[in-house]
mmCIF file of C-alpha atoms in Angstrom:
data_model
loop_
_atom_site.group_PDB
_atom_site.id
_atom_site.type_symbol
_atom_site.label_atom_id
_atom_site.label_comp_id
_atom_site.label_asym_id
_atom_site.label_seq_id
_atom_site.Cartn_x
_atom_site.Cartn_y
_atom_site.Cartn_z
ATOM 1 C CA SER A 25 115.169 115.222 100.066
ATOM 2 C CA ASP A 26 115.401 111.837 98.340
ATOM 3 C CA ILE A 27 115.181 110.033 101.695
ATOM 4 C CA GLU A 28 111.939 111.813 102.602
ATOM 5 C CA ILE A 29 110.453 111.023 99.186
ATOM 6 C CA GLU A 30 111.479 107.393 99.586
ATOM 7 C CA ARG A 31 109.854 107.246 103.045
ATOM 8 C CA ALA A 32 106.660 108.838 101.742
ATOM 9 C CA ASN A 33 106.472 106.403 98.816
ATOM 10 C CA SER A 34 107.110 103.499 101.186
ATOM 11 C CA ARG A 35 104.285 104.611 103.506
ATOM 12 C CA LEU A 36 101.878 105.032 100.598
ATOM 13 C CA GLU A 37 102.859 101.604 99.294
ATOM 14 C CA LYS A 38 102.253 100.044 102.751
ATOM 15 C CA LEU A 39 98.800 101.606 102.728
ATOM 16 C CA GLY A 40 98.079 100.090 99.310
ATOM 17 C CA LEU A 41 97.815 103.481 97.624
ATOM 18 C CA LEU A 42 100.870 103.099 95.389
ATOM 19 C CA THR A 43 102.474 100.093 93.815
ATOM 20 C CA SER A 44 106.101 99.824 92.764
ATOM 21 C CA MET A 45 106.789 99.497 89.060
ATOM 22 C CA GLY A 46 109.691 97.156 89.800
ATOM 23 C CA GLU A 47 113.420 97.475 90.307
ATOM 24 C CA LYS A 48 114.128 98.447 86.690
ATOM 25 C CA ALA A 49 111.932 101.529 87.019
ATOM 26 C CA LEU A 50 113.882 103.249 89.790
ATOM 27 C CA ASN A 51 111.584 105.236 92.110
ATOM 28 C CA ALA A 52 108.657 104.653 89.752
ATOM 29 C CA PHE A 53 105.278 104.037 91.332
ATOM 30 C CA ALA A 54 101.769 103.721 89.993
ATOM 31 C CA ILE A 55 98.681 104.816 91.883
ATOM 32 C CA THR A 56 96.309 101.964 92.781
ATOM 33 C CA ARG A 57 92.501 102.031 92.584
ATOM 34 C CA MET A 58 92.436 102.534 96.346
ATOM 35 C CA GLY A 59 94.928 105.397 95.905
ATOM 36 C CA GLU A 60 92.678 107.038 93.312
ATOM 37 C CA SER A 61 89.682 106.821 95.651
ATOM 38 C CA VAL A 62 91.642 108.236 98.578
ATOM 39 C CA ALA A 63 93.013 111.083 96.443
ATOM 40 C CA PHE A 64 89.486 112.443 95.917
ATOM 41 C CA ASN A 65 88.851 112.891 99.650
ATOM 42 C CA PRO A 66 89.669 116.244 101.256
ATOM 43 C CA LEU A 67 91.385 114.363 104.087
ATOM 44 C CA ASP A 68 94.857 113.343 105.137
ATOM 45 C CA THR A 69 95.948 110.138 103.445
ATOM 46 C CA HIS A 70 95.420 107.840 106.434
ATOM 47 C CA LEU A 71 91.977 109.244 107.168
ATOM 48 C CA GLY A 72 90.987 109.039 103.502
ATOM 49 C CA LYS A 73 92.020 105.383 103.462
ATOM 50 C CA MET A 74 89.797 104.690 106.496
ATOM 51 C CA VAL A 75 86.814 106.290 104.776
ATOM 52 C CA VAL A 76 87.315 104.363 101.535
ATOM 53 C CA GLU A 77 87.860 101.122 103.477
ATOM 54 C CA ALA A 78 84.561 101.703 105.319
ATOM 55 C CA ARG A 79 82.622 101.397 102.056
ATOM 56 C CA LYS A 80 82.839 97.630 102.193
ATOM 57 C CA TYR A 81 80.783 97.625 105.412
ATOM 58 C CA GLY A 82 77.858 99.619 104.045
ATOM 59 C CA LYS A 83 76.613 103.176 103.961
ATOM 60 C CA GLU A 84 76.072 103.575 107.732
ATOM 61 C CA VAL A 85 79.646 102.572 108.562
ATOM 62 C CA GLU A 86 80.960 104.725 105.722
ATOM 63 C CA LEU A 87 79.036 107.721 107.086
ATOM 64 C CA GLN A 88 80.290 107.021 110.612
ATOM 65 C CA MET A 89 83.880 106.879 109.395
ATOM 66 C CA MET A 90 83.371 110.123 107.468
ATOM 67 C CA ALA A 91 82.255 111.785 110.708
ATOM 68 C CA ALA A 92 85.209 110.362 112.637
ATOM 69 C CA ALA A 93 87.710 111.378 109.963
ATOM 70 C CA SER A 94 86.286 114.895 109.634
ATOM 71 C CA VAL A 95 86.739 115.463 113.365
ATOM 72 C CA GLN A 96 90.172 113.815 113.438
ATOM 73 C CA GLN A 97 91.322 115.977 110.518
ATOM 74 C CA LEU A 98 91.044 118.938 112.924
ATOM 75 C CA ASN A 99 92.625 117.047 115.841
ATOM 76 C CA GLY A 100 89.272 116.953 117.589
ATOM 77 C CA ILE A 101 86.388 119.286 118.341
ATOM 78 C CA VAL A 102 86.347 119.139 122.152
ATOM 79 C CA ASN A 103 88.365 121.268 124.513
ATOM 80 C CA THR A 104 90.236 118.534 126.364
ATOM 81 C CA ASN A 105 91.831 121.037 128.731
ATOM 82 C CA LYS A 106 88.518 121.591 130.531
ATOM 83 C CA ASP A 107 86.566 119.222 132.738
ATOM 84 C CA MET A 108 87.806 115.939 131.314
ATOM 85 C CA GLU A 109 84.919 113.918 132.706
ATOM 86 C CA LYS A 110 82.349 116.136 131.019
ATOM 87 C CA TRP A 111 83.702 115.665 127.514
ATOM 88 C CA ARG A 112 84.593 112.005 128.117
ATOM 89 C CA ALA A 113 80.915 111.462 128.961
ATOM 90 C CA LEU A 114 80.098 112.370 125.342
ATOM 91 C CA SER A 115 81.654 109.091 124.203
ATOM 92 C CA GLY A 116 81.279 105.532 125.387
ATOM 93 C CA VAL A 117 84.327 104.529 123.347
ATOM 94 C CA ASP A 118 87.449 103.725 125.314
ATOM 95 C CA ASP A 119 89.567 101.872 122.772
ATOM 96 C CA SER A 120 89.958 104.333 119.882
ATOM 97 C CA ASP A 121 90.345 108.096 119.827
ATOM 98 C CA ILE A 122 89.364 108.114 116.165
ATOM 99 C CA ILE A 123 86.152 106.145 116.686
ATOM 100 C CA SER A 124 85.237 108.276 119.734
ATOM 101 C CA ASN A 125 85.060 111.189 117.280
ATOM 102 C CA ILE A 126 81.811 109.735 115.919
ATOM 103 C CA ASP A 127 80.228 110.240 119.330
ATOM 104 C CA PHE A 128 81.624 113.777 119.528
ATOM 105 C CA MET A 129 80.201 114.664 116.102
ATOM 106 C CA PHE A 130 76.855 113.038 116.926
ATOM 107 C CA SER A 131 76.703 114.867 120.284
ATOM 108 C CA ALA A 132 77.540 118.177 118.628
ATOM 109 C CA MET A 133 74.896 117.677 115.943
ATOM 110 C CA ILE A 134 72.049 117.099 118.425
ATOM 111 C CA ARG A 135 72.931 120.134 120.573
ATOM 112 C CA ASP A 136 72.481 123.822 119.950
ATOM 113 C CA SER A 137 75.462 126.151 120.262
ATOM 114 C CA ARG A 138 74.854 126.650 124.006
ATOM 115 C CA GLY A 139 74.671 122.881 124.571
ATOM 116 C CA ARG A 140 77.893 122.414 122.628
ATOM 117 C CA GLU A 141 79.596 125.082 124.718
ATOM 118 C CA ASP A 142 78.389 123.416 127.948
ATOM 119 C CA SER A 143 79.867 120.124 126.688
ATOM 120 C CA HIS A 144 83.200 121.808 125.850
ATOM 121 C CA ILE A 145 82.721 121.323 122.125
ATOM 122 C CA LEU A 146 84.610 124.043 120.271
ATOM 123 C CA GLU A 147 82.037 125.677 117.996
ATOM 124 C CA PHE A 148 84.427 126.856 115.270
ATOM 125 C CA ARG A 149 86.032 123.419 115.024
ATOM 126 C CA TYR A 150 82.686 121.658 115.041
ATOM 127 C CA LEU A 151 81.362 123.857 112.225
ATOM 128 C CA LYS A 152 84.486 123.258 110.150
ATOM 129 C CA ALA A 153 84.380 119.496 110.805
ATOM 130 C CA PHE A 154 80.674 119.377 109.981
ATOM 131 C CA ARG A 155 81.198 121.210 106.666
ATOM 132 C CA ASN A 156 83.867 118.678 105.724
ATOM 133 C CA PHE A 157 81.654 115.781 106.868
ATOM 134 C CA GLU A 158 78.715 117.159 104.886
ATOM 135 C CA GLN A 159 80.889 117.548 101.771
ATOM 136 C CA LEU A 160 82.155 113.961 102.046
ATOM 137 C CA ALA A 161 78.638 112.610 102.578
ATOM 138 C CA ARG A 162 77.076 114.556 99.714
ATOM 139 C CA ARG A 163 79.786 113.368 97.296
ATOM 140 C CA ARG A 164 78.640 109.817 98.013
ATOM 141 C CA ASN A 165 74.917 110.694 98.014
ATOM 142 C CA LEU A 166 74.663 110.141 101.758
ATOM 143 C CA ASN A 167 72.688 112.243 104.223
ATOM 144 C CA PRO A 168 74.945 113.523 107.008
ATOM 145 C CA TYR A 169 71.876 113.992 109.237
ATOM 146 C CA SER A 170 71.281 110.233 109.197
ATOM 147 C CA LEU A 171 74.436 109.678 111.283
ATOM 148 C CA LYS A 172 73.853 107.108 114.027
ATOM 149 C CA GLN A 173 76.061 105.961 116.824
ATOM 150 C CA PRO A 174 77.726 102.644 115.908
ATOM 151 C CA SER A 175 76.388 99.303 117.058
ATOM 152 C CA LEU A 176 78.866 96.815 118.551
ATOM 153 C CA VAL A 177 79.239 95.118 115.152
ATOM 154 C CA GLN A 178 79.795 98.457 113.428
ATOM 155 C CA HIS A 179 82.325 99.431 116.097
ATOM 156 C CA GLU A 180 84.377 96.341 115.237
ATOM 157 C CA GLN A 181 84.094 97.155 111.530
ATOM 158 C CA LEU A 182 85.237 100.720 112.200
ATOM 159 C CA LYS A 183 88.257 99.417 114.126
ATOM 160 C CA LYS A 184 89.182 97.351 111.065
ATOM 161 C CA CYS A 185 89.003 100.517 108.948
ATOM 162 C CA VAL A 186 91.293 102.329 111.375
ATOM 163 C CA VAL A 187 93.787 99.457 111.383
ATOM 164 C CA SER A 188 93.707 99.294 107.564
ATOM 165 C CA ALA A 189 95.170 102.796 107.460
ATOM 166 C CA THR A 190 97.955 102.044 109.903
ATOM 167 C CA ASP A 191 101.513 101.941 108.691
ATOM 168 C CA GLU A 192 103.028 101.689 112.174
ATOM 169 C CA VAL A 193 102.120 99.452 115.072
ATOM 170 C CA PHE A 194 102.915 100.301 118.676
ATOM 171 C CA ILE A 195 103.248 97.627 121.322
ATOM 172 C CA LYS A 196 102.664 98.380 124.989
ATOM 173 C CA ALA A 197 105.887 98.249 127.010
ATOM 174 C CA GLY A 198 104.984 99.188 130.583
ATOM 175 C CA ARG A 199 103.691 102.762 130.563
ATOM 176 C CA LEU A 200 105.194 103.414 127.126
ATOM 177 C CA TYR A 201 104.524 102.158 123.629
ATOM 178 C CA LYS A 202 107.255 101.035 121.229
ATOM 179 C CA ASP A 203 107.119 100.873 117.459
ATOM 180 C CA GLY A 204 108.919 98.339 115.251
ATOM 181 C CA ASP A 205 112.084 100.456 115.291
ATOM 182 C CA GLY A 206 112.121 100.622 119.098
ATOM 183 C CA THR A 207 110.963 104.251 119.260
ATOM 184 C CA LYS A 208 109.107 104.817 122.532
ATOM 185 C CA ARG A 209 106.051 107.028 122.893
ATOM 186 C CA LYS A 210 103.604 107.907 125.645
ATOM 187 C CA LEU A 211 99.854 108.106 125.311
ATOM 188 C CA LEU A 212 98.567 111.639 125.685
ATOM 189 C CA ASN A 213 96.885 112.427 128.980
ATOM 190 C CA ASN A 214 93.697 113.367 127.164
ATOM 191 C CA THR A 215 93.399 110.200 125.105
ATOM 192 C CA VAL A 216 90.306 108.055 125.503
ATOM 193 C CA VAL A 217 92.417 104.957 124.857
ATOM 194 C CA ARG A 218 93.307 103.096 128.041
#
């Protein structure tokens, strides 16, 4: 519908991927340079924006964000219904589900299939995420096997990349979170965010 198209255009404009052509050109938008870069990623729009944004922090951060986005694209690679403490131990990140995906990818890469199974990493999801990660890295002439866990400085840079792709902000209100429109949401039980 027209309302859904309008909402989608508005979200893309907030992300800096489209720019309005002005009031005279009703519903006319032009794709920005950032939008062109994001369009070439095999990722959802928000995740693609994070990856492109990471380029300004160097190749290591870009590679880390590619890993995080590839895992997030599949809604994770760990079975969060089993032994929560075991899979939580794979990541030292407690402030971003997206950034914790770097640790999950790194952990999966250094284990064999049995080790991944013992850590509740879902093999079929890992393999799919890794193929996507490898494709993203190779397109930018990066080696996916050079993935390193982020330093504290890189972690802060990665958080900036995540925030850059946000078109909604939620504010904690007791046990719930509210967006700008007053919509309330709960954090999932399996989130690493506290």
